[in-house]
XYZ file of N, CA, C and O in Angstrom:
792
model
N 0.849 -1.194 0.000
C 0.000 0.000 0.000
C 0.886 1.246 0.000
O 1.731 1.353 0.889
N 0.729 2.385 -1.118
C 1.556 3.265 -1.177
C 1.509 4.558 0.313
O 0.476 5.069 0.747
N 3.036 4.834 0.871
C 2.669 5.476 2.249
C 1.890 6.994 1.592
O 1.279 7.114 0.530
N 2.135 7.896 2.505
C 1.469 9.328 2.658
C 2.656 10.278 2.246
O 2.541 11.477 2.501
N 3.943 9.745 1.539
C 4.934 10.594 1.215
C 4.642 11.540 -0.019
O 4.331 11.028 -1.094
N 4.745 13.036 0.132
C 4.404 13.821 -1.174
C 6.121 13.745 -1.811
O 7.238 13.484 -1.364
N 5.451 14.180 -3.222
C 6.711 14.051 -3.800
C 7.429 15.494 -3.680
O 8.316 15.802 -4.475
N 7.107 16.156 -2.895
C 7.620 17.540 -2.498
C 8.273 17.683 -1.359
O 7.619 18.193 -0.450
N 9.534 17.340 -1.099
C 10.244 17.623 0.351
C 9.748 16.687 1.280
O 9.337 17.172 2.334
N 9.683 15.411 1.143
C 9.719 14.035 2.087
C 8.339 14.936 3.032
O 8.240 14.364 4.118
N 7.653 15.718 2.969
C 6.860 15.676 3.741
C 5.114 15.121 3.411
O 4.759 15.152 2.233
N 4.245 14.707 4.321
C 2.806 14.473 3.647
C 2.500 15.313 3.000
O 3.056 16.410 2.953
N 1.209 14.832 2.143
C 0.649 15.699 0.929
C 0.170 16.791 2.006
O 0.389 17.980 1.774
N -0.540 16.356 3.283
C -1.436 17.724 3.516
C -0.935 18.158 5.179
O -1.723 18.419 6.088
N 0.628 18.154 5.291
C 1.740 18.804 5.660
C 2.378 18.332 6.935
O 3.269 18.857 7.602
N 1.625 17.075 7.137
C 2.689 16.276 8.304
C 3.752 15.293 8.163
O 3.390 14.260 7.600
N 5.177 15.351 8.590
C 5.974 14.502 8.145
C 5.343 13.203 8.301
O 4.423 12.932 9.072
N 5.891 12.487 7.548
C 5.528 10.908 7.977
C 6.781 10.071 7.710
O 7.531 10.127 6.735
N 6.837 9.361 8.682
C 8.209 8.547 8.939
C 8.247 7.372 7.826
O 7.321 6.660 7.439
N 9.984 7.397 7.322
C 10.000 6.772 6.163
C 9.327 5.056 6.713
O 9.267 4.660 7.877
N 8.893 4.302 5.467
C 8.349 3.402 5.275
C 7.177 3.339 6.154
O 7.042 2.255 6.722
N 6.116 4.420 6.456
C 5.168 4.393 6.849
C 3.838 4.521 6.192
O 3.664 5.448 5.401
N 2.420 3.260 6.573
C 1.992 2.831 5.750
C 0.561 3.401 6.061
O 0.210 3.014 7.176
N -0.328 4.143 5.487
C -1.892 3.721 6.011
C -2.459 2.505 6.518
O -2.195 1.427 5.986
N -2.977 2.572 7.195
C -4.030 1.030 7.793
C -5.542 1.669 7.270
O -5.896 2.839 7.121
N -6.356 0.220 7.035
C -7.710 1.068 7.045
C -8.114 2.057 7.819
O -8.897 2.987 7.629
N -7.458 1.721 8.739
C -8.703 2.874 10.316
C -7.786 3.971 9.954
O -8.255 5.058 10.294
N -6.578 4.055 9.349
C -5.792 5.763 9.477
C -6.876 6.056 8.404
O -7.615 6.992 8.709
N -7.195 5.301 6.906
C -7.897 5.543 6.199
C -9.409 6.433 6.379
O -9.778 7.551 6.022
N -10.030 5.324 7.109
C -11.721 6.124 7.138
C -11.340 7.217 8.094
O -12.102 8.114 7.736
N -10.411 7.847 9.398
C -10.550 8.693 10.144
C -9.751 10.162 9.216
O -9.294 11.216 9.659
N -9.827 9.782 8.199
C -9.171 11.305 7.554
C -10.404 12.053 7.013
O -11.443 11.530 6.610
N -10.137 13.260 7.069
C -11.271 14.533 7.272
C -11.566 14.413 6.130
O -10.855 13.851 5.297
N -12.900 15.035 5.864
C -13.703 15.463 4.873
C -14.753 14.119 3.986
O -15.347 14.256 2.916
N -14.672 12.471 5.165
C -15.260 11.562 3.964
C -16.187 11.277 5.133
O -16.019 11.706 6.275
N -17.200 10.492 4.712
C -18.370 9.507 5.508
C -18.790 8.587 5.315
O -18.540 8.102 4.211
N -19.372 8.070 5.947
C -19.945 6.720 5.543
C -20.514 6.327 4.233
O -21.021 7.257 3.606
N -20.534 5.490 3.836
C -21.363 5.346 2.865
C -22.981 4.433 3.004
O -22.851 3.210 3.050
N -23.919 4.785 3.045
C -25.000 3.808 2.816
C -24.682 2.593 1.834
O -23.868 2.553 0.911
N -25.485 1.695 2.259
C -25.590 0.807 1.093
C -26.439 1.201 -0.007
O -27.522 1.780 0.077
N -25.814 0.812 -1.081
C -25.737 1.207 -1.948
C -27.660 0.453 -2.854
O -28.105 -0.688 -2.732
N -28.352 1.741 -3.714
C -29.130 1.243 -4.703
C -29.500 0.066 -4.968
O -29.168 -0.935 -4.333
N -30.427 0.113 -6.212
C -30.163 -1.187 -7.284
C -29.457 -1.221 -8.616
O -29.577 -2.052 -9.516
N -28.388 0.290 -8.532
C -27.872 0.813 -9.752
C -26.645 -0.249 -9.594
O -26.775 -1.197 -8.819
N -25.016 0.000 -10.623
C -24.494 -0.980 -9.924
C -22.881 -0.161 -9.328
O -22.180 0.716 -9.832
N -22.811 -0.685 -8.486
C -21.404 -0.590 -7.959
C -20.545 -0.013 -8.914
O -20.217 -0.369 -10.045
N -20.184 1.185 -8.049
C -18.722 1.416 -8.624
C -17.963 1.975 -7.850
O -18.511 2.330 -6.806
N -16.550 2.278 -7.970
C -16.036 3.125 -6.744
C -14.699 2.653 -7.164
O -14.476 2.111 -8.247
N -13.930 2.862 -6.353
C -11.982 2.804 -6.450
C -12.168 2.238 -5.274
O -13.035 2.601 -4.479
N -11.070 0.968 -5.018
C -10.775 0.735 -3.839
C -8.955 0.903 -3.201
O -8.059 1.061 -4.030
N -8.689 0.851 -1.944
C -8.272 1.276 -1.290
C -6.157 0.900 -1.998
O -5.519 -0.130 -2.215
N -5.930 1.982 -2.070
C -4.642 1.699 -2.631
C -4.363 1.952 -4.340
O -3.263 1.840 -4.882
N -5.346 2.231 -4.861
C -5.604 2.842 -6.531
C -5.414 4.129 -6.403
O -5.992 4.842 -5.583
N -4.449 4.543 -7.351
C -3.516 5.676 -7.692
C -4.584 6.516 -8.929
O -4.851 6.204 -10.089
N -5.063 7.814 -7.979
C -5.758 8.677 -9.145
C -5.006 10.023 -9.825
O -4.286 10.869 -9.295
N -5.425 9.888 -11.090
C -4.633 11.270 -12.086
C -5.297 12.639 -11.021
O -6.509 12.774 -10.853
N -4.333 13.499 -10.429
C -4.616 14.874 -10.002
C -4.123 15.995 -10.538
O -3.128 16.066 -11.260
N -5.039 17.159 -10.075
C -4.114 18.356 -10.760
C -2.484 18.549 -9.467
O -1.743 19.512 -9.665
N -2.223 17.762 -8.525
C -1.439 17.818 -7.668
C -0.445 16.872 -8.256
O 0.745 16.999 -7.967
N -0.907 15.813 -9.163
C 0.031 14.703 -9.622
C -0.955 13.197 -9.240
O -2.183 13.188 -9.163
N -0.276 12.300 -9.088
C -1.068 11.070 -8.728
C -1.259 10.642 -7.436
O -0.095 10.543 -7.049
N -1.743 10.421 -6.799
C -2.508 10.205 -5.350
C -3.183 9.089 -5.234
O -3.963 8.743 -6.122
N -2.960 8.266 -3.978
C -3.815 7.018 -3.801
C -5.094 7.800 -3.516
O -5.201 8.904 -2.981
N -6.168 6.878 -4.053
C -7.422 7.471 -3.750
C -8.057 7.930 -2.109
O -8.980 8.717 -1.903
N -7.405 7.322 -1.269
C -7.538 6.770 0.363
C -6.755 8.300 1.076
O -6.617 8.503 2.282
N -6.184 9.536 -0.399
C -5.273 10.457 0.460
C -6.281 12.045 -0.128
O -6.052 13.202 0.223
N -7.399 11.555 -1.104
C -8.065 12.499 -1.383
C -8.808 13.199 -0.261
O -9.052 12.695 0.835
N -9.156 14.483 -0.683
C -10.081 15.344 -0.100
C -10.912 16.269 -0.638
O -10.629 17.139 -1.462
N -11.869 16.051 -0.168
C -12.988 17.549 -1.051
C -12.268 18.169 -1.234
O -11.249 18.244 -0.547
N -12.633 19.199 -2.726
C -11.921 20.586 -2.702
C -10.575 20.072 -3.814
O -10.308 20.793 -4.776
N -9.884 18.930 -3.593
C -8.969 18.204 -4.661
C -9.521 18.611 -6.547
O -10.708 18.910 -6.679
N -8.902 18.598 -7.447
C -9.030 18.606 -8.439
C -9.027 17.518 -9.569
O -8.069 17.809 -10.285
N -9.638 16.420 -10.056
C -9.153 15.330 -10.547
C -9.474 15.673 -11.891
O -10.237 16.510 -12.373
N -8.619 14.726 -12.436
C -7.597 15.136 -14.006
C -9.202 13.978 -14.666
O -9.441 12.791 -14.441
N -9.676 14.609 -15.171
C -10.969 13.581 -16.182
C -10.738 13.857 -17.446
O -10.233 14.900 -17.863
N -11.271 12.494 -18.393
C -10.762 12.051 -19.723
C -12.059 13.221 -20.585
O -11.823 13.632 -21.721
N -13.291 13.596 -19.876
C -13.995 14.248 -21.014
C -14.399 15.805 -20.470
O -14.899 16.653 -21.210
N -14.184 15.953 -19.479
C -14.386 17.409 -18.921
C -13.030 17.879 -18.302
O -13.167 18.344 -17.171
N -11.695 17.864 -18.806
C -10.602 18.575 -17.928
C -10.610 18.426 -16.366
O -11.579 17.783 -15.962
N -9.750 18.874 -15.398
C -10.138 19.100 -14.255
C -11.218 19.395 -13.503
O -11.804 20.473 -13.603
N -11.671 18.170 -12.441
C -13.423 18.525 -11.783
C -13.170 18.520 -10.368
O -12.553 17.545 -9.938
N -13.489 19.329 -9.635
C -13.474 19.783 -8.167
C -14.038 18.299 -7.616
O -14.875 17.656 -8.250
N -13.427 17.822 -6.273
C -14.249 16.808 -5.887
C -15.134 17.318 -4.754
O -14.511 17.858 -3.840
N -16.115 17.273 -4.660
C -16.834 17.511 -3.666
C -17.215 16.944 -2.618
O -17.464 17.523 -1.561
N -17.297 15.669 -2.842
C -17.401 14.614 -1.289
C -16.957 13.087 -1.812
O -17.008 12.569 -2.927
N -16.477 12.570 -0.443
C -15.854 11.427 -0.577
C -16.552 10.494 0.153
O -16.714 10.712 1.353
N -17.122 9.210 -0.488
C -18.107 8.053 0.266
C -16.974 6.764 0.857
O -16.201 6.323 0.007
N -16.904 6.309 1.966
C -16.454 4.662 1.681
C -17.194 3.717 2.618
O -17.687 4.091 3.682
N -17.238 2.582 2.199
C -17.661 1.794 2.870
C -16.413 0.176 2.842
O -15.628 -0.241 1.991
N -16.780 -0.281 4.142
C -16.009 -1.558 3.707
C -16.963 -2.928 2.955
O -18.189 -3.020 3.008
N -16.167 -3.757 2.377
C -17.182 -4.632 1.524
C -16.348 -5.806 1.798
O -15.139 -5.744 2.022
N -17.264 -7.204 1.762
C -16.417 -8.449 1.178
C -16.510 -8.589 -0.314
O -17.610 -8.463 -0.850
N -15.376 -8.855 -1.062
C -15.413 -8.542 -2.217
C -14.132 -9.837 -2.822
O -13.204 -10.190 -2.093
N -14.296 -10.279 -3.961
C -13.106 -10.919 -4.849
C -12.784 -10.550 -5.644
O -13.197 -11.132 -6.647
N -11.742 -9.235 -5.914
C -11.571 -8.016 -6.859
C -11.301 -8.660 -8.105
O -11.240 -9.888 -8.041
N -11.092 -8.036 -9.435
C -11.032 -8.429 -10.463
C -9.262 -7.982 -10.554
O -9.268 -6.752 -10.499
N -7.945 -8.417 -10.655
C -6.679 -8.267 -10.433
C -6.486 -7.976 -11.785
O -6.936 -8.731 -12.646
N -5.665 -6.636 -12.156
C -4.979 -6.746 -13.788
C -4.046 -5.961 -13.700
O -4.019 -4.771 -13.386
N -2.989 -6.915 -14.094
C -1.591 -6.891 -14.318
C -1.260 -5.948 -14.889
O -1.947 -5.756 -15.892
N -0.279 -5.024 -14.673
C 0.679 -4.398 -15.190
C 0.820 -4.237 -16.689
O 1.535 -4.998 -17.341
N 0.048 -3.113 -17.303
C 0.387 -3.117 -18.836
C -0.645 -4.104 -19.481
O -0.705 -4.228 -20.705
N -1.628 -4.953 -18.444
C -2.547 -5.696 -19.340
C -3.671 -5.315 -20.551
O -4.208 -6.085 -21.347
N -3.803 -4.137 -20.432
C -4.771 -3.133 -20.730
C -4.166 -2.093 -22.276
O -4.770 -1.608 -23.233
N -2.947 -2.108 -21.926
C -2.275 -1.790 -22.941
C -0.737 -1.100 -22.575
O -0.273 -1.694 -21.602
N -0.019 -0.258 -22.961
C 1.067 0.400 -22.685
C 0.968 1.252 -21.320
O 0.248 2.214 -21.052
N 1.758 0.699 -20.688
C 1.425 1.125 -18.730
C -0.125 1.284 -18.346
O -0.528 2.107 -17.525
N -0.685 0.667 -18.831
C -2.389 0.509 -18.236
C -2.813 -0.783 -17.838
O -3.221 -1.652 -18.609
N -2.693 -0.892 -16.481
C -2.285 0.037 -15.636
C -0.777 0.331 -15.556
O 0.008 -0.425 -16.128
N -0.384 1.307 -14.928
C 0.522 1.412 -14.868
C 1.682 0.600 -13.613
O 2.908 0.533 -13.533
N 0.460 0.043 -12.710
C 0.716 -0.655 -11.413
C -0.170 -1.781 -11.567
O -1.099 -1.543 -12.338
N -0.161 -3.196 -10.953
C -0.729 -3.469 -10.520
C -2.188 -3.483 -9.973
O -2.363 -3.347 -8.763
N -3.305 -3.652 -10.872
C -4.692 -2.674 -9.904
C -5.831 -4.080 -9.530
O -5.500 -5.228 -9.827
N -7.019 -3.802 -8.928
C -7.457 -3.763 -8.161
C -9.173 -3.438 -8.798
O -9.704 -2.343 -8.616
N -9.694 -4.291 -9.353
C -10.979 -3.252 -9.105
C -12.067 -4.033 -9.139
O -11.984 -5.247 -9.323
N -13.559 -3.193 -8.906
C -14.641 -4.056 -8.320
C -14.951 -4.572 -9.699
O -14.786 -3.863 -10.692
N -15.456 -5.963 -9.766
C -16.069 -6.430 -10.660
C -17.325 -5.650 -11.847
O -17.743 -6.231 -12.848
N -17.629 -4.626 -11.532
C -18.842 -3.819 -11.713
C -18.350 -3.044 -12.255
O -18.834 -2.564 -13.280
N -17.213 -2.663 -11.737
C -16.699 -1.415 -12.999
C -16.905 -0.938 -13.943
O -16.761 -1.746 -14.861
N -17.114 -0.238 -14.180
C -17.149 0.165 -15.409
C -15.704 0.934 -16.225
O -15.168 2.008 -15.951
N -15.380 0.015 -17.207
C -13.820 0.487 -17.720
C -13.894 0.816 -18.931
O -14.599 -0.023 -19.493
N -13.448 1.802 -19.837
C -13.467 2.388 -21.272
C -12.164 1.391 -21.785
O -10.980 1.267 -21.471
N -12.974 0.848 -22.628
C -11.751 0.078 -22.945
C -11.552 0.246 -24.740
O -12.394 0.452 -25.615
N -10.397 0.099 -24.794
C -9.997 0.403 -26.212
C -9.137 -0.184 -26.840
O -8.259 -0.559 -26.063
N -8.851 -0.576 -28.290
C -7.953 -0.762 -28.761
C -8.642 -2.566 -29.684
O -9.735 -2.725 -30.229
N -7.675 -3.444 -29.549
C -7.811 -4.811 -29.876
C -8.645 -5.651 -28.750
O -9.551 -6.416 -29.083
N -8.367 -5.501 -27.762
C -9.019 -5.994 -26.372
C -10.579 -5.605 -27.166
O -11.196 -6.567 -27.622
N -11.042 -4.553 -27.281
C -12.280 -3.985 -26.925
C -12.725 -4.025 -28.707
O -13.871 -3.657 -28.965
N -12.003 -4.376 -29.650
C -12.657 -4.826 -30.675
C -12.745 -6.601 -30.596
O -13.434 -7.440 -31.178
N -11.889 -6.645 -29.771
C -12.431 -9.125 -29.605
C -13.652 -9.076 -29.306
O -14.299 -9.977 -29.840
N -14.550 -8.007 -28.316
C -15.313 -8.057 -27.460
C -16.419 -7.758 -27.677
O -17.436 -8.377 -27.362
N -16.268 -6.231 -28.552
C -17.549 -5.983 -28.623
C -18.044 -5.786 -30.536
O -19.036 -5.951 -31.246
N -16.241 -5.225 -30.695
C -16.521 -5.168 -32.964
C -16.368 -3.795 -32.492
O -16.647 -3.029 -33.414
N -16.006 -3.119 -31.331
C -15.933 -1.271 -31.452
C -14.896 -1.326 -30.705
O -14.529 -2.192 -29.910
N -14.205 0.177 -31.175
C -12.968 0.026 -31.158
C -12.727 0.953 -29.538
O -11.658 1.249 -29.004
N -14.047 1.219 -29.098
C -13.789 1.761 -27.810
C -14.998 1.493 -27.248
O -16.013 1.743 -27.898
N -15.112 0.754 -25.519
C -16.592 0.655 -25.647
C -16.127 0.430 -23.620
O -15.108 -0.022 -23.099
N -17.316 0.946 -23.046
C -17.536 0.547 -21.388
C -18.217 -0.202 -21.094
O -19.445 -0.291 -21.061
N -16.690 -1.372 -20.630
C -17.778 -2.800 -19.839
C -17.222 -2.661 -18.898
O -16.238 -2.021 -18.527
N -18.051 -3.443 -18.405
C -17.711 -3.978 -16.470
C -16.444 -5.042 -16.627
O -16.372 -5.924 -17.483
N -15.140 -4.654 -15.255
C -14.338 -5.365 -14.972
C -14.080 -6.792 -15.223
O -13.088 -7.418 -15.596
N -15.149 -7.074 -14.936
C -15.176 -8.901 -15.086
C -15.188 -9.205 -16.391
O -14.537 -10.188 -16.743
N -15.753 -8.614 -17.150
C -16.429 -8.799 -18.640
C -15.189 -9.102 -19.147
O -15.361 -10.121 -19.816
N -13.730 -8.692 -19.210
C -12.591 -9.122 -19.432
C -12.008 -9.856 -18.818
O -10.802 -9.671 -18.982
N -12.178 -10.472 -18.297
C -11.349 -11.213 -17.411
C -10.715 -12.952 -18.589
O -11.592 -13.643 -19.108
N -9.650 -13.212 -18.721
C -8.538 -13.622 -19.692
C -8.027 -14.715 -18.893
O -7.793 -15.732 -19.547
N -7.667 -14.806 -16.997
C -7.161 -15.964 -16.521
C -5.651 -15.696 -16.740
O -4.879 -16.466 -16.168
N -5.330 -15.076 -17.211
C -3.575 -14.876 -17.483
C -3.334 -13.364 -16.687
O -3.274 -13.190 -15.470
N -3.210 -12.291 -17.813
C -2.847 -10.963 -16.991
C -4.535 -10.442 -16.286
O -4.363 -9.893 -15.197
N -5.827 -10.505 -16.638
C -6.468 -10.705 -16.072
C -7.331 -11.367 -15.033
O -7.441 -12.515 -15.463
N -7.959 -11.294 -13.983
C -7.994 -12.642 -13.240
C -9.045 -12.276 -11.987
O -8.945 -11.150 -11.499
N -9.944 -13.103 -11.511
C -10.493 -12.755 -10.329
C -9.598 -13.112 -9.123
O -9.155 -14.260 -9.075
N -9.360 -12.430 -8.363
C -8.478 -12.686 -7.337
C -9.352 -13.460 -5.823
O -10.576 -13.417 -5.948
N -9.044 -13.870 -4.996
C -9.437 -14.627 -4.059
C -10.513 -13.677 -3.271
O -10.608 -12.486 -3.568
N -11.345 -14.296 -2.214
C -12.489 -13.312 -1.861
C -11.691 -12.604 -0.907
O -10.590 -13.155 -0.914
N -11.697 -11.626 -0.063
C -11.549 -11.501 1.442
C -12.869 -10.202 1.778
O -13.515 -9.458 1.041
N -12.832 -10.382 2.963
C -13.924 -9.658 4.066
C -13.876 -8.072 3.993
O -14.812 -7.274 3.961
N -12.569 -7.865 3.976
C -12.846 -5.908 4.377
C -11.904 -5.054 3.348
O -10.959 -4.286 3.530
N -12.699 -5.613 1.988
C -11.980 -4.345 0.989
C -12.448 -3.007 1.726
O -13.389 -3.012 2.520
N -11.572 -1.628 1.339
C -12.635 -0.058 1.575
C -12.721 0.460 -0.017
O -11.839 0.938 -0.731
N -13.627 0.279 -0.193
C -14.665 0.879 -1.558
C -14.369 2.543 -0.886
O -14.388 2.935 0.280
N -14.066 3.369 -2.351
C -13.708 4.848 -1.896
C -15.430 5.449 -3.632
O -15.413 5.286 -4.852
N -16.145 5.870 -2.996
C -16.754 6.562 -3.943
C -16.798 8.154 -4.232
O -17.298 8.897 -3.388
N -16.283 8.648 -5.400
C -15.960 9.924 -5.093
C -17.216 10.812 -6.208
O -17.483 10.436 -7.350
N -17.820 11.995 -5.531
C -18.618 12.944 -6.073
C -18.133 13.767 -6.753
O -17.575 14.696 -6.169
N -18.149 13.757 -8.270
C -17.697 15.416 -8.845
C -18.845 15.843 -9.610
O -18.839 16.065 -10.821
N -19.502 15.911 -9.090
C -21.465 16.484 -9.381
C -21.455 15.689 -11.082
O -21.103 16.387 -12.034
N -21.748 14.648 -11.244
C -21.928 14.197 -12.329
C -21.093 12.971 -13.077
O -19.871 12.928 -12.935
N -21.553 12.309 -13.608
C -20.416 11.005 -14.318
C -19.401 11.175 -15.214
O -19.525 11.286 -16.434
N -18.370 11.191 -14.561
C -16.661 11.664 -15.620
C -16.130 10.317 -15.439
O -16.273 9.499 -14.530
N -15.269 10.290 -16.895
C -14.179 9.481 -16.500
C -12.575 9.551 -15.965
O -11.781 10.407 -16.354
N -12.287 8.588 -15.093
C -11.248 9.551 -14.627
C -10.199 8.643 -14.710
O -10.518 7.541 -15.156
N -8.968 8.812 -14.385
C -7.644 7.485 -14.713
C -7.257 7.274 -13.512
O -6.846 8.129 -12.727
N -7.399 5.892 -13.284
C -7.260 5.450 -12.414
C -5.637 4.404 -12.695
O -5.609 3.592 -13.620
N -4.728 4.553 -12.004
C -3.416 3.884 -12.339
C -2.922 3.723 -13.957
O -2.097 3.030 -14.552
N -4.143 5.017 -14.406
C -3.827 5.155 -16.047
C -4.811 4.451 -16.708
O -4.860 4.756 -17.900
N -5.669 3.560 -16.340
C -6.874 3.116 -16.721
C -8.175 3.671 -16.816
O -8.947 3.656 -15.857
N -8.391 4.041 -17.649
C -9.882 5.065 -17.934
C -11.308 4.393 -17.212
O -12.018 3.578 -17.800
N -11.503 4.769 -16.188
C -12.720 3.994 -15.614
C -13.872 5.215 -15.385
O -13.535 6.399 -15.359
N -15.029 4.851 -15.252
C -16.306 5.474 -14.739
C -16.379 6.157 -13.562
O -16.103 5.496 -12.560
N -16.688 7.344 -13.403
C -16.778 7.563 -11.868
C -18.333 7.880 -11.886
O -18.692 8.953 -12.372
N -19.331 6.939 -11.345
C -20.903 7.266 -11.709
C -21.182 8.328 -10.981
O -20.342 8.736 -10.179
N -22.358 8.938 -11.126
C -22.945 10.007 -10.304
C -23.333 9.403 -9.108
O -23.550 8.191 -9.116
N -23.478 10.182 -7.872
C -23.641 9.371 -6.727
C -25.199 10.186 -6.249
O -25.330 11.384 -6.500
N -26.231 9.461 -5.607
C -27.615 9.586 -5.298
C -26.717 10.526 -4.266
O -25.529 10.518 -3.943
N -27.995 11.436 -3.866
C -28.034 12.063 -2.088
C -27.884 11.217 -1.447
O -28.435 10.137 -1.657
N -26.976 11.475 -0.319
C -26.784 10.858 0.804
C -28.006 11.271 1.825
O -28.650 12.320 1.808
N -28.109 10.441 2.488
C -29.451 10.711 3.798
C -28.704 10.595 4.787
O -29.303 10.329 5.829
N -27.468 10.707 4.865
C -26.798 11.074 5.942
C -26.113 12.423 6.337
O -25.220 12.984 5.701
N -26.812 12.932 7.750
C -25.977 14.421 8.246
C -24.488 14.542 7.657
O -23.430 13.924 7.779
N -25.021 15.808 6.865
C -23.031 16.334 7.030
C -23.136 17.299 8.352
O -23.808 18.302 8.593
N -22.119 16.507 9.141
C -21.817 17.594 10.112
C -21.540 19.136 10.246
O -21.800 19.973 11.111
N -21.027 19.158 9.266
C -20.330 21.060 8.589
C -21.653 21.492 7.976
O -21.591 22.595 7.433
N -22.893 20.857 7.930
C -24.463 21.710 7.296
C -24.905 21.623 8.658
O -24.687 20.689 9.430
N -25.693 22.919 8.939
C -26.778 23.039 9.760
C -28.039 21.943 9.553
O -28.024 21.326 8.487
N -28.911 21.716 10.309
C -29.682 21.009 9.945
C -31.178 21.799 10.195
O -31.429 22.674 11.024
N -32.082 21.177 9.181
C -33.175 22.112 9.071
C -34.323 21.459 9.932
O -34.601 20.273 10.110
N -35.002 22.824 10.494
C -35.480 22.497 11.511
C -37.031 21.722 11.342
O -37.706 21.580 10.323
N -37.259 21.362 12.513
C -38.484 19.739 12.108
C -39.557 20.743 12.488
O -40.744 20.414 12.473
């Protein structure tokens, strides 16, 4: 899991040193400012980044787990979009694993990680075997190959990160063009809003 080191003067992105080879845990994860719970989710389908996926910023690249409202993320059809709120929840999940460059030239560029549901823009030869178009958005699994693609084993407490930029962009995720869906109202208090009176 990548630590909290900015690439600016060994110090954190949002200005506390952090001692070399030091790592997030989930719980440093959900207790960082500006995110909340997430409800369970619709009957729409799942999507989200999970915990340790490297997003394109106007700051540079950032694990998703180091974002904050107010951040700027680098999207494939609208330029830079303000993020406005950050959802997570934990899930049991058996991620869909794809290798390094499986996707095409450094895509990903790491190692990634993602929910079966995904939704991924996929392009090139991959995405003409599949669909006869030479660019098209399927869900994670929908590729899955058994070689550089692969469902990976189940475990209990992935953290699903869902992020709001008032509307559905795509955004690069470890260089992989994925969906970021629009997210319903939350029915949960933001603490920083007043609440209206009964």
């Amino acid at each position: 899991m990548p630590n909290d080191t900015c690439r600016r003067g060994g110090k954190s992105r949002r200005g506390a040193a952090t001692p070399p080879g030091a790592f997030v845990t989930a719980a440093a994860a959900d207790a960082r400012p500006g995110r909340r719970p997430d409800p369970a989710p619709g009957s729409g389908t799942l999507s989200g980044l999970l915990l340790g996926t490297h997003v394109y910023t106007s700051d540079g690249v950032l694990p998703v787990e180091f974002l904050m409202p107010g951040d700027r993320l680098i999207t494939r059809d609208a330029g830079a979009r303000e993020l406005r709120s950050i959802r997570y929840r934990h899930i049991p999940l058996a991620p869909v694993q794809v290798d390094r460059g499986a996707l095409g030239c450094n895509s990903p560029g790491a190692p990634l990680l993602l929910l079966p549901t995904q939704p991924v823009l996929l392009r090139g030869a991959r995405a003409q075997a599949l669909s006869g178009r030479s660019c098209i958005p399927l869900p994670a699994a929908a590729f899955i190959d058994g070689r550089q693609i692969r469902q990976a084993p189940q475990t209990d407490d992935h953290i699903l990160f869902r992020l709001d930029l008032g509307g559905g962009h795509i955004l690069y995720a470890d260089g992989v063009e994925v969906l970021c869906a629009p997210l319903a109202p939350s029915r949960l208090h933001d603490p920083a809003q007043p609440r209206e009176p009964a």
